[in-house]
Protein backbone atom coordinates (compact mmCIF):
# COMPACT_ATOMS: atom_id res chain seq x y z
CA UNK A 1 0.00 0.00 0.00
CA UNK A 2 1.50 3.34 -0.97
CA UNK A 3 1.50 6.06 1.68
CA UNK A 4 0.43 8.74 -0.75
CA UNK A 5 -1.12 8.30 -4.14
CA UNK A 6 -2.10 10.97 -6.63
CA UNK A 7 -4.38 9.87 -9.44
CA UNK A 8 -4.65 12.09 -12.49
CA UNK A 9 -4.57 15.25 -10.44
CA UNK A 10 -5.30 18.46 -12.31
CA UNK A 11 -5.42 21.99 -10.93
CA UNK A 12 -6.28 25.03 -13.01
CA UNK A 13 -6.07 28.71 -12.18
CA UNK A 14 -8.40 30.26 -14.73
CA UNK A 15 -6.93 29.33 -18.08
CA UNK A 16 -3.60 28.25 -16.66
CA UNK A 17 -3.11 24.59 -15.95
CA UNK A 18 -0.77 24.57 -12.99
CA UNK A 19 -0.78 20.81 -12.47
CA UNK A 20 -1.72 18.59 -15.37
CA UNK A 21 -2.86 15.00 -14.87
CA UNK A 22 -0.14 14.02 -12.45
CA UNK A 23 0.10 10.48 -11.13
CA UNK A 24 2.35 9.78 -8.21
CA UNK A 25 3.05 7.11 -5.63
CA UNK A 26 5.08 7.43 -2.50
CA UNK A 27 5.82 4.54 -0.19
CA UNK A 28 6.25 4.85 3.56
CA UNK A 29 9.73 5.98 4.47
CA UNK A 30 10.70 6.76 0.90
CA UNK A 31 12.83 9.79 0.01
CA UNK A 32 11.72 11.46 -3.18
CA UNK A 33 12.98 14.55 -4.94
CA UNK A 34 10.69 16.68 -7.03
CA UNK A 35 12.58 18.82 -9.44
CA UNK A 36 11.31 21.41 -11.84
CA UNK A 37 12.09 24.90 -13.02
CA UNK A 38 10.28 27.96 -11.71
CA UNK A 39 6.58 27.78 -12.52
CA UNK A 40 6.53 24.07 -13.21
CA UNK A 41 3.81 23.42 -10.62
CA UNK A 42 5.85 22.08 -7.72
CA UNK A 43 4.41 24.30 -5.02
CA UNK A 44 0.88 23.82 -6.38
CA UNK A 45 1.40 20.07 -6.15
CA UNK A 46 2.43 20.47 -2.50
CA UNK A 47 -0.58 22.63 -1.84
CA UNK A 48 -2.83 19.94 -3.27
CA UNK A 49 -1.25 17.29 -1.08
CA UNK A 50 -1.65 19.27 2.12
CA UNK A 51 -5.04 20.67 1.27
CA UNK A 52 -4.44 24.36 0.62
CA UNK A 53 -5.92 23.79 -2.84
CA UNK A 54 -8.40 21.17 -3.95
CA UNK A 55 -7.80 19.74 -7.42
CA UNK A 56 -10.44 20.11 -10.14
CA UNK A 57 -9.88 16.57 -11.28
CA UNK A 58 -8.29 13.46 -9.89
CA UNK A 59 -7.87 11.98 -6.46
CA UNK A 60 -5.49 12.33 -3.55
CA UNK A 61 -5.25 9.16 -1.49
CA UNK A 62 -3.36 8.95 1.78
CA UNK A 63 -3.11 5.55 3.44
CA UNK A 64 -6.11 4.25 1.49
CA UNK A 65 -8.22 7.21 2.54
CA UNK A 66 -9.51 9.60 -0.08
CA UNK A 67 -8.46 13.03 1.16
CA UNK A 68 -9.01 14.96 -2.07
CA UNK A 69 -11.29 17.54 -0.47
CA UNK A 70 -10.27 17.21 3.17
CA UNK A 71 -9.40 20.60 4.74
CA UNK A 72 -5.72 21.08 5.65
CA UNK A 73 -6.26 21.07 9.40
CA UNK A 74 -7.65 17.55 9.16
CA UNK A 75 -4.70 16.33 7.10
CA UNK A 76 -2.02 17.30 9.58
CA UNK A 77 -3.34 14.87 12.24
CA UNK A 78 -3.27 12.10 9.61
CA UNK A 79 0.46 12.66 9.30
CA UNK A 80 1.09 15.18 6.54
CA UNK A 81 3.50 17.99 7.44
CA UNK A 82 5.27 20.58 5.38
CA UNK A 83 7.80 23.34 5.43
CA UNK A 84 7.50 26.46 3.35
CA UNK A 85 9.72 27.91 0.67
CA UNK A 86 9.91 31.14 2.61
CA UNK A 87 9.77 30.09 6.26
CA UNK A 88 6.58 31.04 8.01
CA UNK A 89 7.31 30.93 11.72
CA UNK A 90 4.80 32.29 14.21
CA UNK A 91 7.03 35.30 14.71
CA UNK A 92 5.64 36.61 17.99
CA UNK A 93 5.85 33.23 19.70
CA UNK A 94 9.10 31.78 21.00
CA UNK A 95 10.93 29.00 19.20
CA UNK A 96 9.80 26.62 21.90
CA UNK A 97 6.16 27.64 21.56
CA UNK A 98 6.33 27.34 17.77
CA UNK A 99 7.56 23.79 17.97
CA UNK A 100 5.14 22.90 20.77
CA UNK A 101 2.29 23.92 18.46
CA UNK A 102 3.48 21.22 16.09
CA UNK A 103 3.31 18.58 18.81
CA UNK A 104 -0.07 19.82 20.02
CA UNK A 105 -1.91 19.57 16.72
CA UNK A 106 0.05 16.89 14.87
CA UNK A 107 -0.59 13.15 14.73
CA UNK A 108 -0.27 12.80 18.51
CA UNK A 109 -2.11 16.03 19.18
CA UNK A 110 -5.06 14.35 20.85
CA UNK A 111 -2.93 12.44 23.31
CA UNK A 112 -0.53 15.10 24.52
CA UNK A 113 -1.30 18.02 26.79
CA UNK A 114 0.44 21.40 26.81
CA UNK A 115 3.22 20.37 29.21
CA UNK A 116 4.00 17.22 27.27
CA UNK A 117 4.04 19.21 24.05
CA UNK A 118 6.55 21.63 25.54
CA UNK A 119 8.68 18.67 26.54
CA UNK A 120 8.55 17.29 23.00
CA UNK A 121 9.50 20.76 21.80
CA UNK A 122 12.52 20.83 24.11
CA UNK A 123 13.73 17.47 22.78
CA UNK A 124 13.23 18.50 19.18
CA UNK A 125 15.05 21.79 19.77
CA UNK A 126 18.07 19.87 21.00
CA UNK A 127 18.06 17.71 17.91
CA UNK A 128 18.09 20.61 15.48
CA UNK A 129 20.65 22.51 17.51
CA UNK A 130 18.59 25.57 18.36
CA UNK A 131 18.92 25.23 22.11
CA UNK A 132 20.35 28.67 22.72
CA UNK A 133 17.44 30.25 20.85
CA UNK A 134 14.78 28.33 22.71
CA UNK A 135 13.10 31.29 24.40
CA UNK A 136 13.66 33.87 21.70
CA UNK A 137 10.83 35.01 19.49
CA UNK A 138 11.00 33.06 16.23
CA UNK A 139 10.82 36.29 14.25
CA UNK A 140 14.38 37.29 15.14
CA UNK A 141 16.06 34.08 13.96
CA UNK A 142 18.28 34.12 10.86
CA UNK A 143 16.80 32.62 7.69
CA UNK A 144 18.73 29.38 8.16
CA UNK A 145 17.62 29.10 11.77
CA UNK A 146 14.06 29.75 10.68
CA UNK A 147 14.29 26.88 8.22
CA UNK A 148 15.66 24.62 10.93
CA UNK A 149 12.91 25.72 13.24
CA UNK A 150 10.28 24.95 10.62
CA UNK A 151 11.68 21.49 10.17
CA UNK A 152 11.69 21.01 13.93
CA UNK A 153 8.10 22.20 14.08
CA UNK A 154 7.16 19.71 11.36
CA UNK A 155 9.07 16.91 13.13
CA UNK A 156 7.29 17.63 16.38
CA UNK A 157 4.09 16.78 14.52
CA UNK A 158 5.42 13.21 14.18
CA UNK A 159 4.38 13.05 10.52
CA UNK A 160 4.40 10.11 8.15
CA UNK A 161 4.99 12.34 5.18
CA UNK A 162 7.07 15.50 5.20
CA UNK A 163 6.89 17.88 2.29
CA UNK A 164 9.91 20.17 2.10
CA UNK A 165 9.50 23.14 -0.16
CA UNK A 166 12.92 24.41 -1.27
CA UNK A 167 14.52 23.52 2.03
CA UNK A 168 17.88 24.78 0.85
CA UNK A 169 17.13 27.66 -1.46
CA UNK A 170 19.29 30.70 -0.90
CA UNK A 171 21.55 29.02 1.62
CA UNK A 172 25.27 29.28 1.97
CA UNK A 173 27.04 26.05 0.82
CA UNK A 174 28.20 25.36 4.38
CA UNK A 175 24.65 25.58 5.62
CA UNK A 176 23.47 23.36 2.79
CA UNK A 177 25.85 20.64 3.90
CA UNK A 178 24.61 20.94 7.44
CA UNK A 179 21.02 20.81 6.29
CA UNK A 180 21.59 17.83 4.02
CA UNK A 181 23.21 15.90 6.85
CA UNK A 182 20.33 16.76 9.08
CA UNK A 183 17.68 15.72 6.58
CA UNK A 184 19.52 12.47 5.92
CA UNK A 185 19.58 11.81 9.62
CA UNK A 186 15.88 12.37 10.16
CA UNK A 187 14.98 10.39 7.05
CA UNK A 188 16.76 7.31 8.35
CA UNK A 189 15.98 7.76 12.04
CA UNK A 190 12.33 8.66 11.89
CA UNK A 191 11.29 6.63 8.87
CA UNK A 192 9.33 9.56 7.55
CA UNK A 193 8.61 9.68 3.85
CA UNK A 194 10.20 12.88 2.64
CA UNK A 195 9.34 14.69 -0.51
CA UNK A 196 11.89 17.40 -1.12
CA UNK A 197 11.22 19.92 -3.78
CA UNK A 198 14.00 21.82 -5.43
CA UNK A 199 14.18 24.18 -8.34
CA UNK A 200 17.59 23.09 -9.52
CA UNK A 201 19.19 19.72 -9.63
CA UNK A 202 21.30 19.64 -6.52
CA UNK A 203 23.72 16.81 -6.31
CA UNK A 204 23.77 16.93 -2.56
CA UNK A 205 20.07 16.40 -2.14
CA UNK A 206 19.65 14.08 -5.06
CA UNK A 207 22.30 11.78 -3.67
CA UNK A 208 19.80 10.93 -0.95
CA UNK A 209 16.73 10.54 -3.11
CA UNK A 210 15.59 7.13 -4.22
CA UNK A 211 13.47 8.53 -6.95
CA UNK A 212 13.29 11.79 -8.85
CA UNK A 213 10.20 13.27 -10.36
CA UNK A 214 10.72 16.06 -12.86
CA UNK A 215 7.84 18.43 -13.45
CA UNK A 216 7.60 20.64 -16.49
CA UNK A 217 4.67 22.95 -17.26
CA UNK A 218 2.60 21.20 -14.62
CA UNK A 219 3.00 17.74 -16.08
CA UNK A 220 5.20 14.88 -15.01
CA UNK A 221 8.10 14.64 -17.41
CA UNK A 222 10.17 11.96 -15.79
CA UNK A 223 9.58 9.59 -12.90
CA UNK A 224 12.57 7.37 -12.45
CA UNK A 225 15.25 6.27 -10.01
CA UNK A 226 17.65 9.12 -9.36
CA UNK A 227 20.50 8.07 -11.58
CA UNK A 228 18.37 7.39 -14.61
CA UNK A 229 16.40 10.58 -14.15
CA UNK A 230 19.50 12.72 -14.13
CA UNK A 231 20.73 11.26 -17.39
CA UNK A 232 17.39 11.45 -19.13
CA UNK A 233 17.73 13.62 -22.25
CA UNK A 234 14.32 15.21 -21.59
CA UNK A 235 15.54 16.52 -18.24
CA UNK A 236 18.68 17.93 -19.78
CA UNK A 237 16.51 19.62 -22.36
CA UNK A 238 14.25 21.27 -19.79
CA UNK A 239 17.19 22.80 -18.00
CA UNK A 240 19.66 23.48 -20.76
CA UNK A 241 17.62 23.57 -23.93
CA UNK A 242 17.68 21.25 -26.91
CA UNK A 243 20.93 19.98 -28.27
CA UNK A 244 20.78 21.20 -31.86
CA UNK A 245 24.12 19.74 -32.92
CA UNK A 246 23.50 16.35 -34.26
CA UNK B 1 3.80 21.71 43.07
CA UNK B 2 5.72 24.95 42.84
CA UNK B 3 5.70 24.70 39.05
CA UNK B 4 1.94 24.39 39.15
CA UNK B 5 1.64 27.51 41.27
CA UNK B 6 3.94 29.57 39.07
CA UNK B 7 1.31 29.29 36.38
CA UNK B 8 -1.03 31.42 38.44
CA UNK B 9 1.50 34.12 39.39
CA UNK B 10 0.40 36.46 36.58
CA UNK B 11 -3.00 36.75 38.25
CA UNK B 12 -1.40 38.27 41.36
CA UNK B 13 -0.71 41.74 39.90
CA UNK B 14 -4.11 41.78 38.20
CA UNK B 15 -5.98 40.93 41.39
CA UNK B 16 -3.79 43.30 43.42
CA UNK B 17 -4.85 46.16 41.18
CA UNK B 18 -8.51 45.25 41.48
CA UNK B 19 -8.37 44.85 45.25
CA UNK B 20 -6.49 48.14 45.65
CA UNK B 21 -9.02 49.91 43.46
CA UNK B 22 -11.83 48.48 45.53
CA UNK B 23 -10.36 49.65 48.85
CA UNK B 24 -9.45 53.08 47.54
CA UNK B 25 -12.97 53.50 46.22
CA UNK B 26 -14.55 52.24 49.39
CA UNK B 27 -12.46 54.20 51.86
CA UNK B 28 -11.50 57.45 50.17
CA UNK B 29 -14.54 59.71 50.06
CA UNK B 30 -15.60 60.77 46.58
CA UNK B 31 -13.42 58.25 44.82
CA UNK B 32 -16.02 55.58 44.06
CA UNK B 33 -17.12 57.25 40.85
CA UNK B 34 -13.60 57.23 39.42
CA UNK B 35 -12.96 53.69 40.65
CA UNK B 36 -16.19 52.49 39.05
CA UNK B 37 -15.11 54.05 35.78
CA UNK B 38 -11.67 52.46 35.98
CA UNK B 39 -13.18 49.07 36.77
CA UNK B 40 -15.44 49.44 33.77
CA UNK B 41 -12.55 50.23 31.45
CA UNK B 42 -10.38 47.45 32.86
CA UNK B 43 -13.22 44.96 32.44
CA UNK B 44 -13.89 46.22 28.92
CA UNK B 45 -10.23 45.89 27.97
CA UNK B 46 -9.88 42.49 29.58
CA UNK B 47 -12.97 41.17 27.80
CA UNK B 48 -12.09 42.63 24.41
CA UNK B 49 -8.51 41.42 24.69
CA UNK B 50 -9.68 37.80 24.61
CA UNK B 51 -10.71 38.38 21.03
CA UNK B 52 -8.69 41.33 19.68
CA UNK B 53 -5.52 40.53 21.58
CA UNK B 54 -5.48 36.80 21.13
CA UNK B 55 -6.67 36.53 17.52
CA UNK B 56 -5.48 39.85 16.09
CA UNK B 57 -8.90 40.42 14.53
CA UNK B 58 -10.45 43.83 15.08
CA UNK B 59 -14.15 43.72 15.85
CA UNK B 60 -15.65 47.15 15.25
CA UNK B 61 -19.07 45.96 16.33
CA UNK B 62 -18.00 44.95 19.82
CA UNK B 63 -20.32 47.36 21.61
CA UNK B 64 -23.29 45.54 20.07
CA UNK B 65 -22.64 42.67 22.49
CA UNK B 66 -22.65 45.06 25.43
CA UNK B 67 -25.86 46.54 24.09
CA UNK B 68 -27.50 43.15 23.74
CA UNK B 69 -26.37 42.22 27.25
CA UNK B 70 -27.91 45.42 28.57
CA UNK B 71 -31.16 44.52 26.85
CA UNK B 72 -30.94 41.02 28.33
CA UNK B 73 -30.88 42.39 31.87
CA UNK B 74 -33.52 45.01 31.07
CA UNK B 75 -35.86 42.47 29.53
CA UNK B 76 -35.49 40.05 32.41
CA UNK B 77 -36.32 42.79 34.91
CA UNK B 78 -39.25 44.30 33.02
CA UNK B 79 -40.81 40.97 32.04
CA UNK B 80 -40.33 39.20 35.36
CA UNK B 81 -41.14 42.19 37.59
CA UNK B 82 -44.57 40.81 38.40
CA UNK B 83 -43.12 37.73 40.10
CA UNK B 84 -42.30 39.29 43.43
CA UNK B 85 -40.93 36.21 45.18
CA UNK B 86 -38.04 36.20 42.71
CA UNK B 87 -36.27 38.89 44.74
CA UNK B 88 -32.56 39.13 44.00
CA UNK B 89 -32.98 36.09 41.73
CA UNK B 90 -34.18 38.48 39.07
CA UNK B 91 -30.62 39.79 38.72
CA UNK B 92 -29.38 36.24 38.21
CA UNK B 93 -32.04 35.72 35.57
CA UNK B 94 -30.95 39.00 33.98
CA UNK B 95 -27.33 37.88 33.75
CA UNK B 96 -28.40 34.53 32.34
CA UNK B 97 -30.48 36.22 29.66
CA UNK B 98 -27.67 38.69 28.90
CA UNK B 99 -25.30 35.75 28.51
CA UNK B 100 -27.72 33.86 26.29
CA UNK B 101 -28.42 36.84 24.05
CA UNK B 102 -24.80 37.80 23.58
CA UNK B 103 -23.88 34.18 22.87
CA UNK B 104 -26.57 33.88 20.22
CA UNK B 105 -25.57 37.15 18.60
CA UNK B 106 -21.88 36.23 18.62
CA UNK B 107 -22.67 32.85 17.06
CA UNK B 108 -24.64 34.53 14.31
CA UNK B 109 -22.07 37.25 13.66
CA UNK B 110 -19.09 34.94 14.10
CA UNK B 111 -20.38 32.24 11.78
CA UNK B 112 -20.62 34.75 8.97
CA UNK B 113 -17.98 37.39 9.63
CA UNK B 114 -15.17 35.14 10.87
CA UNK B 115 -14.89 33.69 7.40
CA UNK B 116 -13.47 37.05 6.40
CA UNK B 117 -9.97 38.15 7.23
CA UNK B 118 -8.24 41.29 8.43
CA UNK B 119 -9.75 44.54 7.21
CA UNK B 120 -12.72 42.75 5.62
CA UNK B 121 -13.71 41.33 8.98
CA UNK B 122 -13.41 44.76 10.58
CA UNK B 123 -15.61 46.35 7.90
CA UNK B 124 -18.22 43.61 8.15
CA UNK B 125 -18.51 44.05 11.90
CA UNK B 126 -18.97 47.83 11.73
CA UNK B 127 -22.39 47.10 10.30
CA UNK B 128 -23.42 44.90 13.21
CA UNK B 129 -24.04 47.48 15.91
CA UNK B 130 -25.46 50.13 13.58
CA UNK B 131 -27.69 47.54 11.95
CA UNK B 132 -28.89 46.20 15.25
CA UNK B 133 -29.64 49.65 16.59
CA UNK B 134 -31.71 50.60 13.55
CA UNK B 135 -33.45 47.24 13.60
CA UNK B 136 -34.51 47.75 17.22
CA UNK B 137 -35.61 51.32 16.54
CA UNK B 138 -37.22 50.71 13.16
CA UNK B 139 -39.01 47.45 13.89
CA UNK B 140 -39.99 48.74 17.35
CA UNK B 141 -38.48 45.69 19.03
CA UNK B 142 -38.37 45.93 22.84
CA UNK B 143 -40.16 49.27 22.77
CA UNK B 144 -38.04 50.61 19.88
CA UNK B 145 -36.47 54.01 20.29
CA UNK B 146 -38.44 54.75 23.45
CA UNK B 147 -36.26 52.19 25.17
CA UNK B 148 -36.94 50.34 28.36
CA UNK B 149 -37.11 52.12 31.69
CA UNK B 150 -37.21 49.92 34.75
CA UNK B 151 -36.28 52.00 37.80
CA UNK B 152 -39.67 51.40 39.38
CA UNK B 153 -39.51 47.68 38.64
CA UNK B 154 -36.19 47.33 40.46
CA UNK B 155 -37.48 49.40 43.38
CA UNK B 156 -40.62 47.30 43.62
CA UNK B 157 -38.86 43.99 43.60
CA UNK B 158 -35.83 44.69 45.73
CA UNK B 159 -37.11 47.49 47.90
CA UNK B 160 -35.80 51.03 47.65
CA UNK B 161 -32.71 50.64 49.85
CA UNK B 162 -31.43 47.48 48.22
CA UNK B 163 -32.10 48.93 44.78
CA UNK B 164 -30.12 52.07 45.65
CA UNK B 165 -27.20 50.04 46.98
CA UNK B 166 -27.33 47.92 43.86
CA UNK B 167 -27.19 50.88 41.50
CA UNK B 168 -24.55 52.88 43.34
CA UNK B 169 -22.29 50.14 44.67
CA UNK B 170 -23.03 46.50 43.91
CA UNK B 171 -23.31 46.98 40.15
CA UNK B 172 -19.69 48.18 40.15
CA UNK B 173 -18.61 45.29 42.35
CA UNK B 174 -20.19 42.98 39.79
CA UNK B 175 -18.13 44.65 37.07
CA UNK B 176 -15.06 43.97 39.21
CA UNK B 177 -15.99 40.31 39.51
CA UNK B 178 -16.57 40.09 35.75
CA UNK B 179 -13.17 41.69 35.10
CA UNK B 180 -11.49 39.23 37.45
CA UNK B 181 -13.29 36.32 35.79
CA UNK B 182 -12.19 37.55 32.37
CA UNK B 183 -8.60 37.61 33.66
CA UNK B 184 -8.86 34.02 34.88
CA UNK B 185 -10.34 32.88 31.57
CA UNK B 186 -7.63 34.75 29.64
CA UNK B 187 -4.89 33.04 31.63
CA UNK B 188 -6.58 29.68 31.25
CA UNK B 189 -6.74 30.14 27.47
CA UNK B 190 -3.12 31.29 27.34
CA UNK B 191 -1.94 28.18 29.16
CA UNK B 192 -4.07 25.74 27.17
CA UNK B 193 -4.05 24.53 23.59
CA UNK B 194 -6.61 27.20 22.79
CA UNK B 195 -4.03 29.91 23.49
CA UNK B 196 -1.35 28.24 21.39
CA UNK B 197 -3.80 27.79 18.52
CA UNK B 198 -4.85 31.44 18.76
CA UNK B 199 -1.24 32.67 18.81
CA UNK B 200 -0.49 30.54 15.76
CA UNK B 201 -3.45 31.80 13.80
CA UNK B 202 -2.78 35.39 14.83
CA UNK B 203 0.77 35.16 13.50
CA UNK B 204 0.07 33.20 10.31
CA UNK B 205 -3.36 31.79 9.66
CA UNK B 206 -2.43 29.67 6.63
CA UNK B 207 0.58 28.12 8.31
CA UNK B 208 -1.61 27.40 11.34
CA UNK B 209 -4.14 25.55 9.18
CA UNK B 210 -1.46 23.41 7.58
CA UNK B 211 -0.21 22.52 11.05
CA UNK B 212 -3.51 20.98 11.95
CA UNK B 213 -5.26 23.87 13.64
CA UNK B 214 -8.96 24.29 12.95
CA UNK B 215 -8.67 28.07 12.84
CA UNK B 216 -12.38 28.78 12.47
CA UNK B 217 -13.16 26.79 15.61
CA UNK B 218 -10.62 28.63 17.73
CA UNK B 219 -11.57 32.04 16.35
CA UNK B 220 -15.20 31.33 17.24
CA UNK B 221 -14.24 30.18 20.74
CA UNK B 222 -12.37 33.45 21.34
CA UNK B 223 -15.14 35.49 19.74
CA UNK B 224 -17.93 33.95 21.80
CA UNK B 225 -15.98 34.15 25.06
CA UNK B 226 -15.12 37.76 24.47
CA UNK B 227 -18.68 38.64 23.45
CA UNK B 228 -20.19 36.89 26.49
CA UNK B 229 -18.07 39.02 28.79
CA UNK B 230 -19.19 42.09 26.85
CA UNK B 231 -22.80 41.06 27.45
CA UNK B 232 -22.16 40.65 31.18
CA UNK B 233 -20.42 44.02 31.39
CA UNK B 234 -23.36 45.65 29.62
CA UNK B 235 -25.81 43.97 31.98
CA UNK B 236 -23.92 45.00 35.11
CA UNK B 237 -22.47 48.35 34.24
CA UNK B 238 -25.19 49.75 32.05
CA UNK B 239 -28.48 48.09 32.92
CA UNK B 240 -28.01 47.87 36.69
CA UNK B 241 -26.22 51.19 37.22
CA UNK B 242 -28.62 53.22 35.14
CA UNK B 243 -31.88 51.30 34.98
CA UNK B 244 -32.94 52.28 31.49
CA UNK B 245 -31.87 51.33 27.96
CA UNK B 246 -32.02 53.50 24.88
CA UNK B 247 -30.72 52.07 21.61
CA UNK B 248 -28.48 55.04 20.65
CA UNK B 249 -26.70 54.86 24.00
CA UNK B 250 -25.96 51.16 24.15
CA UNK B 251 -24.96 50.85 20.52
CA UNK B 252 -22.58 53.81 20.63
CA UNK B 253 -19.46 52.98 18.59
CA UNK B 254 -17.32 55.13 20.90
CA UNK B 255 -17.12 52.24 23.37
CA UNK B 256 -15.71 49.91 20.72
CA UNK B 257 -13.04 52.50 19.92
CA UNK B 258 -12.25 52.90 23.61
CA UNK B 259 -11.90 49.13 23.98
CA UNK B 260 -9.48 49.02 21.05
CA UNK B 261 -7.39 51.87 22.49
CA UNK B 262 -7.24 50.26 25.93
CA UNK B 263 -6.09 46.91 24.56
CA UNK B 264 -3.46 48.40 22.25
CA UNK B 265 -2.25 50.88 24.85
CA UNK B 266 -1.73 48.20 27.45
CA UNK B 267 -0.47 45.46 25.18
CA UNK B 268 -2.61 43.20 23.00
CA UNK B 269 -2.64 39.54 23.87
CA UNK B 270 -1.17 40.03 27.33
CA UNK B 271 -2.93 39.41 30.62
CA UNK B 272 -1.92 42.56 32.47
CA UNK B 273 -2.04 44.83 29.43
CA UNK B 274 -5.76 45.60 29.41
CA UNK B 275 -5.58 46.44 33.14
CA UNK B 276 -2.70 48.86 32.55
CA UNK B 277 -4.47 50.25 29.49
CA UNK B 278 -7.77 50.61 31.34
CA UNK B 279 -6.11 52.46 34.22
CA UNK B 280 -4.16 54.84 32.00
CA UNK B 281 -7.12 55.48 29.75
CA UNK B 282 -9.63 55.92 32.56
CA UNK B 283 -7.42 58.12 34.75
CA UNK B 284 -6.41 60.42 31.88
CA UNK B 285 -9.95 60.69 30.63
CA UNK B 286 -11.31 61.51 34.09
CA UNK B 287 -8.72 64.08 35.13
CA UNK B 288 -8.47 65.74 31.73
CA UNK B 289 -12.23 66.25 31.82
CA UNK B 290 -11.90 67.76 35.31
CA UNK B 291 -8.92 70.04 34.71
CA UNK B 292 -9.19 70.99 31.05
CA UNK B 293 -12.87 70.54 30.27
CA UNK B 294 -13.58 70.93 26.58
CA UNK B 295 -9.97 70.37 25.57
CA UNK B 296 -9.53 66.84 26.86
CA UNK B 297 -9.52 65.16 23.45
CA UNK B 298 -7.01 67.67 22.13
CA UNK B 299 -4.57 66.67 24.86
CA UNK B 300 -5.61 63.06 25.10
CA UNK B 301 -5.00 62.17 21.44
CA UNK B 302 -1.31 63.21 21.45
CA UNK B 303 -0.77 61.29 24.73
CA UNK B 304 -2.08 58.13 23.11
CA UNK B 305 -0.02 58.70 19.98
CA UNK B 306 3.12 59.18 22.08
CA UNK B 307 2.53 56.02 24.12
CA UNK B 308 1.79 53.91 21.05
CA UNK B 309 4.86 55.28 19.26
CA UNK B 310 7.15 54.73 22.23
CA UNK B 311 5.77 51.28 23.03
CA UNK B 312 4.43 49.71 19.87
CA UNK B 313 3.73 46.50 21.73
CA UNK B 314 1.91 48.35 24.48
CA UNK B 315 3.02 49.09 28.01
CA UNK B 316 3.15 45.38 28.82
CA UNK B 317 5.19 44.58 25.73
CA UNK B 318 7.79 47.04 27.01
CA UNK B 319 7.70 45.71 30.58
CA UNK B 320 7.94 42.12 29.37
CA UNK B 321 11.09 42.90 27.42
CA UNK B 322 12.60 44.84 30.29
CA UNK B 323 12.04 42.18 32.92
CA UNK B 324 12.81 39.21 30.71
CA UNK B 325 14.96 36.66 32.51
CA UNK B 326 14.30 38.20 35.91
CA UNK B 327 12.13 36.83 38.67
CA UNK B 328 9.44 39.31 37.74
CA UNK B 329 8.95 37.63 34.38
CA UNK B 330 6.64 35.06 36.00
CA UNK B 331 4.28 37.81 37.06
CA UNK B 332 4.21 39.83 33.87
CA UNK B 333 2.52 38.24 30.92
XYZ file of N, CA and C in Angstrom, chain B residues 93 168 282 285 292:
15
model
N -31.341 35.979 36.827
C -32.040 35.723 35.568
C -31.593 36.715 34.505
N -25.702 52.020 43.048
C -24.553 52.880 43.338
C -23.313 52.102 43.746
N -8.598 55.397 31.659
C -9.626 55.916 32.558
C -9.151 57.132 33.349
N -8.663 60.170 31.088
C -9.948 60.694 30.628
C -10.649 61.472 31.756
N -9.139 70.222 32.301
C -9.195 70.986 31.049
C -10.482 70.656 30.291
